Tab-separated table of C-alpha atoms in Angstrom:
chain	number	residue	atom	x	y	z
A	1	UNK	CA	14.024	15.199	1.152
A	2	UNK	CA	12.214	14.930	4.663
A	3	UNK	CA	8.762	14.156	5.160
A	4	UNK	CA	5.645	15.936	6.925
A	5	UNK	CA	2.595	15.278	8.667
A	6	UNK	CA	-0.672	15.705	7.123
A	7	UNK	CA	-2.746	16.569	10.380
A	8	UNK	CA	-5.690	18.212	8.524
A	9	UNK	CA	-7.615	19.836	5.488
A	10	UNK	CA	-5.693	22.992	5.977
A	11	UNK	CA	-2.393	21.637	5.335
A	12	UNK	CA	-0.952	22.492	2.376
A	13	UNK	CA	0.110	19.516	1.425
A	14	UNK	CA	-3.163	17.737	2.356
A	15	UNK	CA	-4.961	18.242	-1.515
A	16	UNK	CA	-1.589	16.991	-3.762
A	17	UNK	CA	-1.771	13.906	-1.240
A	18	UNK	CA	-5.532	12.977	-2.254
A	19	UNK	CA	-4.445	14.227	-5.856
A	20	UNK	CA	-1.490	11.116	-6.088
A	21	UNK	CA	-3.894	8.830	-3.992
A	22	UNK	CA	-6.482	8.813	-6.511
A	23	UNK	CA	-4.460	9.061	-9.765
A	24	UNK	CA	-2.060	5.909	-8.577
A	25	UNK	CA	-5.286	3.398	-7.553
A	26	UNK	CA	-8.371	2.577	-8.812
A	27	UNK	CA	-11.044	2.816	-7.001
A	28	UNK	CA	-11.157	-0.199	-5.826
A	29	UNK	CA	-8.383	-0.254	-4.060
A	30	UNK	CA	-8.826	2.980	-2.542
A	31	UNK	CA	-9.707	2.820	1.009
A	32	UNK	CA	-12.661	5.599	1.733
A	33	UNK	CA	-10.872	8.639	2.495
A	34	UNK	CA	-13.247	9.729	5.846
A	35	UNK	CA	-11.933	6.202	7.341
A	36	UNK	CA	-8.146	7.147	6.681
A	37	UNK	CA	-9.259	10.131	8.383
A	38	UNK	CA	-11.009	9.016	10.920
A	39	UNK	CA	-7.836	7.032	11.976
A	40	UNK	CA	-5.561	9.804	11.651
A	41	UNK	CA	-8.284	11.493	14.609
A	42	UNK	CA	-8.251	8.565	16.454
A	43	UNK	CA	-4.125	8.484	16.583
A	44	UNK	CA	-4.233	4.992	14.717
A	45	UNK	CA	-3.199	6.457	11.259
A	46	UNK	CA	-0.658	8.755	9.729
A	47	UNK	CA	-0.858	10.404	6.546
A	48	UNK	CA	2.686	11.976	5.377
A	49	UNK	CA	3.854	13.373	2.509
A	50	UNK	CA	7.380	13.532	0.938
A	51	UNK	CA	8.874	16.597	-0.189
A	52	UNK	CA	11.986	17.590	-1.814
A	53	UNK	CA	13.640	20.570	-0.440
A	54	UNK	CA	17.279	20.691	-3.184
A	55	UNK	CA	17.485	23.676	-4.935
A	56	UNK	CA	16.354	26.258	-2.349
A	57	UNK	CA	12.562	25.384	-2.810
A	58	UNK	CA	10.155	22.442	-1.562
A	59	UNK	CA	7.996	20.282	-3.990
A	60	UNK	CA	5.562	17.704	-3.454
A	61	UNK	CA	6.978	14.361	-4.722
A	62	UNK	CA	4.588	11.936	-2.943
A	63	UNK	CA	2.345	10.534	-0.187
A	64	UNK	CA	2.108	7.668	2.338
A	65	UNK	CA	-0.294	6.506	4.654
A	66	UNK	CA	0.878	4.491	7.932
A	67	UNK	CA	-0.502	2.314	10.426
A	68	UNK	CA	2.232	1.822	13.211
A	69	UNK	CA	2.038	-0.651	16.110
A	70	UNK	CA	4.584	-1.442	18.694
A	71	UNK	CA	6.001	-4.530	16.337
A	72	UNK	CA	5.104	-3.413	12.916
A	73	UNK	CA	5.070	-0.487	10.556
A	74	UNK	CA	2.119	-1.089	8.064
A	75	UNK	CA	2.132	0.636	5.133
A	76	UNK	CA	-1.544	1.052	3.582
A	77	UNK	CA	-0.151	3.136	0.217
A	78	UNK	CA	3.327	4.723	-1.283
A	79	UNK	CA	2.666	6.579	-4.172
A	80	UNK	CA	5.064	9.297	-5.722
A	81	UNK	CA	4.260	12.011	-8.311
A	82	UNK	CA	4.818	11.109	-12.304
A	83	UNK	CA	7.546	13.658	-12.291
A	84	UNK	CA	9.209	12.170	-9.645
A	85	UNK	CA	9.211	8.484	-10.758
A	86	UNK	CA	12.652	7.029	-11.702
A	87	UNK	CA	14.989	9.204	-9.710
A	88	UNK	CA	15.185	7.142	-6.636
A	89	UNK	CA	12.307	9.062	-4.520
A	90	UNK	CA	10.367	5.831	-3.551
A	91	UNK	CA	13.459	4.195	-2.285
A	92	UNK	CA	14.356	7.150	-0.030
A	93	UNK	CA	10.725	7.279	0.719
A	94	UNK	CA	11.132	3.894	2.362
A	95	UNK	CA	14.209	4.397	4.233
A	96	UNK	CA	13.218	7.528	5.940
A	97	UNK	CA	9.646	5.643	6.873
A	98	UNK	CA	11.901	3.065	8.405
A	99	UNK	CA	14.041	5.926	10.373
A	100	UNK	CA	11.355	7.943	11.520
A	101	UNK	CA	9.563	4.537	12.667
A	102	UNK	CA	12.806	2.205	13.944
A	103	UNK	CA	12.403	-1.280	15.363
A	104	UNK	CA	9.589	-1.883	13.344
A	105	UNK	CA	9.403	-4.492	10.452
A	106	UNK	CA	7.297	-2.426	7.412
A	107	UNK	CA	4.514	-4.236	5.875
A	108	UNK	CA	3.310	-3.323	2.610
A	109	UNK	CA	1.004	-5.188	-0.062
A	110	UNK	CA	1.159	-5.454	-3.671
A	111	UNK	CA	-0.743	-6.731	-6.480
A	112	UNK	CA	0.008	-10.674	-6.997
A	113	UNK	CA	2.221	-11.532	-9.884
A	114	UNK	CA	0.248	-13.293	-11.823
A	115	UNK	CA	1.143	-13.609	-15.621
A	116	UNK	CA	-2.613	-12.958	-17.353
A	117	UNK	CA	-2.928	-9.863	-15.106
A	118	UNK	CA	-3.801	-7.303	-17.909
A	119	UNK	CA	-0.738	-5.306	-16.115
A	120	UNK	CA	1.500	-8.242	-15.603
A	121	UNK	CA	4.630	-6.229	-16.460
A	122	UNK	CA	3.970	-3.373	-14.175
A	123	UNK	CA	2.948	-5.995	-11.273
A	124	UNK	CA	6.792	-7.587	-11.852
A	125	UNK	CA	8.181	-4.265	-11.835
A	126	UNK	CA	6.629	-3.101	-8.250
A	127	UNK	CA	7.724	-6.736	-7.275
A	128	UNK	CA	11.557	-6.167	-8.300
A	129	UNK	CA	11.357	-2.849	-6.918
A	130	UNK	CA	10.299	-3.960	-3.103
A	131	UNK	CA	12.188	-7.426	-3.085
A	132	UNK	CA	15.705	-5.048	-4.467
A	133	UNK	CA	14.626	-2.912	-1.058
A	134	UNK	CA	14.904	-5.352	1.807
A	135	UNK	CA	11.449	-6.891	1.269
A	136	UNK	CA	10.570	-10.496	0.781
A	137	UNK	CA	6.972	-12.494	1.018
A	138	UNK	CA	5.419	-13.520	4.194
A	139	UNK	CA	3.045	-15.804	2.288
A	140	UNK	CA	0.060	-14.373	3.178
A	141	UNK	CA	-2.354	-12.193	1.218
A	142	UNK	CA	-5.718	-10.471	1.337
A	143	UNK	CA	-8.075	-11.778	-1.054
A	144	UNK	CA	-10.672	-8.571	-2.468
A	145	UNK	CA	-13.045	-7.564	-5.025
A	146	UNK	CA	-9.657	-6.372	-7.144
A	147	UNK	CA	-8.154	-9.576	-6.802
A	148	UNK	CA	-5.293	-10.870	-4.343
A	149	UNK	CA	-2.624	-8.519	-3.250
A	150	UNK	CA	0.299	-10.312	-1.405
A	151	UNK	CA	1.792	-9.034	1.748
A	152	UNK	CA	5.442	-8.386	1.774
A	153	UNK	CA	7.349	-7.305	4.925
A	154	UNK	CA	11.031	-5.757	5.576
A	155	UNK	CA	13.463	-6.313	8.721
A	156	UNK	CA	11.252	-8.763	10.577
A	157	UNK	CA	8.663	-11.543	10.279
A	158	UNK	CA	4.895	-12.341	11.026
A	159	UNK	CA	2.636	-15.036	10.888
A	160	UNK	CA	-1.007	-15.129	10.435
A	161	UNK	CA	-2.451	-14.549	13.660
A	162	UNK	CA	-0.222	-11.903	13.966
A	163	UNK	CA	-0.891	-10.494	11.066
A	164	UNK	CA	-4.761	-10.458	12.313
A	165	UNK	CA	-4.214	-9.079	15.532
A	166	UNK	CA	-2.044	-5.724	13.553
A	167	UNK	CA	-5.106	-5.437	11.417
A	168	UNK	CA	-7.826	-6.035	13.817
A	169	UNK	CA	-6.390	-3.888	16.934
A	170	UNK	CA	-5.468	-0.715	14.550
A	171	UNK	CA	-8.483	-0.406	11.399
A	172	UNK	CA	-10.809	-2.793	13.202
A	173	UNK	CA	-13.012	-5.705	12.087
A	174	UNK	CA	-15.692	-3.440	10.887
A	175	UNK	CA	-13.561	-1.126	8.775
A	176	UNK	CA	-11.955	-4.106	7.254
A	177	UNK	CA	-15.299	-5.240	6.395
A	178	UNK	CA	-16.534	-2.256	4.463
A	179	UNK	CA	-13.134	-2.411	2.587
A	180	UNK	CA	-13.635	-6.231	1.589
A	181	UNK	CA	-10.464	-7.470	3.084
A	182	UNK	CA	-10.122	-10.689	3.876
A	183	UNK	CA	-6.613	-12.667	5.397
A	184	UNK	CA	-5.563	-15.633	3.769
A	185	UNK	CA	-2.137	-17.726	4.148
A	186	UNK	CA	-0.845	-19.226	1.068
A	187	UNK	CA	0.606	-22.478	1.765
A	188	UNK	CA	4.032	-22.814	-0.310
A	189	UNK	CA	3.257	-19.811	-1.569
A	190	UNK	CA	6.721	-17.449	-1.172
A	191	UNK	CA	8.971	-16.313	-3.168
A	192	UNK	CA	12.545	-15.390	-2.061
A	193	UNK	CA	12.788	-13.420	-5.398
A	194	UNK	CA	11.693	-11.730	-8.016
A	195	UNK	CA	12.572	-14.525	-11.049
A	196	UNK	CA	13.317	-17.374	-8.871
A	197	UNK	CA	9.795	-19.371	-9.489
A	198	UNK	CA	7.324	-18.612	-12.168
A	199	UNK	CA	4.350	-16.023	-10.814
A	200	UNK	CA	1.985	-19.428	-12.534
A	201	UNK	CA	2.743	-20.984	-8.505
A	202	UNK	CA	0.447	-18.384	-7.312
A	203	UNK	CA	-2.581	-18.804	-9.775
A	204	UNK	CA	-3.515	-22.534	-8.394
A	205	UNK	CA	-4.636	-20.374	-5.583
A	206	UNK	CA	-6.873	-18.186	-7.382
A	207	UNK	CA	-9.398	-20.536	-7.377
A	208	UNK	CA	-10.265	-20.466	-3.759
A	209	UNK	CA	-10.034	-16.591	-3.717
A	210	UNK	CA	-12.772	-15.915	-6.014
A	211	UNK	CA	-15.236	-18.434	-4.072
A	212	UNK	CA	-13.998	-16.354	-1.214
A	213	UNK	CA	-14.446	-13.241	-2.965
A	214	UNK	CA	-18.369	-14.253	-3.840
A	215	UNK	CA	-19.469	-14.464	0.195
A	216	UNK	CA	-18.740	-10.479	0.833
A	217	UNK	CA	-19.691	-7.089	1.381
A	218	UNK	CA	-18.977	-3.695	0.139
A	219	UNK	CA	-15.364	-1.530	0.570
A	220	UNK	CA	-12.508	-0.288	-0.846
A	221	UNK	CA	-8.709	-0.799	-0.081
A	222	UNK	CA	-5.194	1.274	-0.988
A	223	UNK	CA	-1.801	-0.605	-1.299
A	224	UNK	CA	1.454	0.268	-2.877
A	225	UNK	CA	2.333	1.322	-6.162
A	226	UNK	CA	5.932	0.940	-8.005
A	227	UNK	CA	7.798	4.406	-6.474
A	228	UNK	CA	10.488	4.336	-8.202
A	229	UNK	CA	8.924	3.572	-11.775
A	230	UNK	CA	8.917	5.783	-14.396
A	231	UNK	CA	6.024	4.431	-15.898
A	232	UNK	CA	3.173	6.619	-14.907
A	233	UNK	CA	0.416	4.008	-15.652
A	234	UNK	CA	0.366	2.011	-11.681
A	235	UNK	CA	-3.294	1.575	-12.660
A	236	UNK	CA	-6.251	3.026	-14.428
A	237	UNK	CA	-7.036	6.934	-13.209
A	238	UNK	CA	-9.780	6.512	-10.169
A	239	UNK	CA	-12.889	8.673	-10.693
A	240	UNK	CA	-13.765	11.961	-8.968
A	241	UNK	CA	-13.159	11.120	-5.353
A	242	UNK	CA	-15.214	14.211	-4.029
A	243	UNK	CA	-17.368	12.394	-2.083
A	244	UNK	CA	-14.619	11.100	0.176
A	245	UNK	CA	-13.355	14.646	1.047
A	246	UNK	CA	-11.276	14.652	4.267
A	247	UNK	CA	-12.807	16.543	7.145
A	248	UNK	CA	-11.291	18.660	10.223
């Protein structure tokens, strides 16, 4: 497997990329395609795809889009094919993110485990999958319009400011405004493990999200889905995502 740089509209690669983007996450948590772009022109942002090259012919088995800074490797969606789930892709996915990017921690979000989540099962199963790859909490979230998606990091720490200062230097306040992120910390609020405390010590906090949530503006945002899952149901199927074509 290696993996390859999607530098424009022309790549081949470029359409199965949007393709997995918008079949893996809603549209709500789908950052605008033109900003990704407009990153990726600006030398911020990465877009790379994974492809399998065994048996004498290369195939398309998922997509990634990175943020790198000096410290951190920030990883604003994973998302592998349906075919490809459950054959170790996502985990190899990771590793080679970390070797083409070394001394950097990797930052990642996922959905919070939270057991009334109408997908409470898959939301454990992307949990188990990162924590079983090197990641743990770093107790701080952003709070959106989709609900509260927790960071996790790998090989490294961060606090809040610093956690700030990565997303404010690289996508920029106004960018992360338009998506409808905002940075919280979560006091008591990690979990060494998958199992170890019940995801019920994250709802008390749900509370203050949603008054957060009410005081905002429009956006989207991407995260991570399960790579390794077989289940091909990370979320509902986005709409037509036309309008956020990427440009040359």
């Amino acid at each position: 497997m290696r993996l390859s740089y999607i530098r424009s509209t022309c790549d081949p690669y470029y359409q199965p990329a949007c393709d997995v983007y918008v079949t893996a996450f809603r549209a709500e948590q789908r950052a605008p395609v033109d900003d990704l772009v407009d990153l990726v022109k600006r030398g911020i942002g990465h877009a790379i795809a994974f492809v399998d090259e065994s048996d004498g012919r290369e195939e398309f088995i998922g997509a990634s889009y990175i943020v790198p800074t000096p410290q951190y490797l920030w990883i604003l969606f994973l998302a592998m094919t349906p075919a490809s789930r459950g054959q170790g892709y996502g985990t190899r996915a990771l590793e080679m993110l970390a070797a083409e990017f070394p001394q950097r921690a990797l930052l990642l979000e996922i959905e919070a485990v939270l057991s009334e989540a109408r997908n409470a099962d898959q939301r454990q199963r992307r949990e188990r999958f990162y924590l079983r790859n090197g990641f743990s909490y770093t107790g701080l979230s952003t709070d959106e319009p989709d609900g509260r998606f927790d960071f996790l990091i790998r090989d490294g720490e961060i606090d809040l400011d610093q956690m700030r200062e990565v997303m404010e230097s690289t996508v920029g306040t106004a960018m992360l405004d338009r998506w409808q992120m905002v940075l919280i910390q979560q006091p008591g609020a990690e979990r060494e493990c998958a199992g170890e405390n019940d995801p019920k010590n994250h709802e008390d906090l749900m509370l203050d999200n949603d008054c957060r949530a009410a005081d905002r503006a429009v956006g989207d945002e991407s995260r991570t889905a399960d790579s390794d899952d077989k289940n091909p149901e990370f979320s509902d199927r986005g709409d037509d995502s036309s309008e956020r074509a990427w440009h040359d």
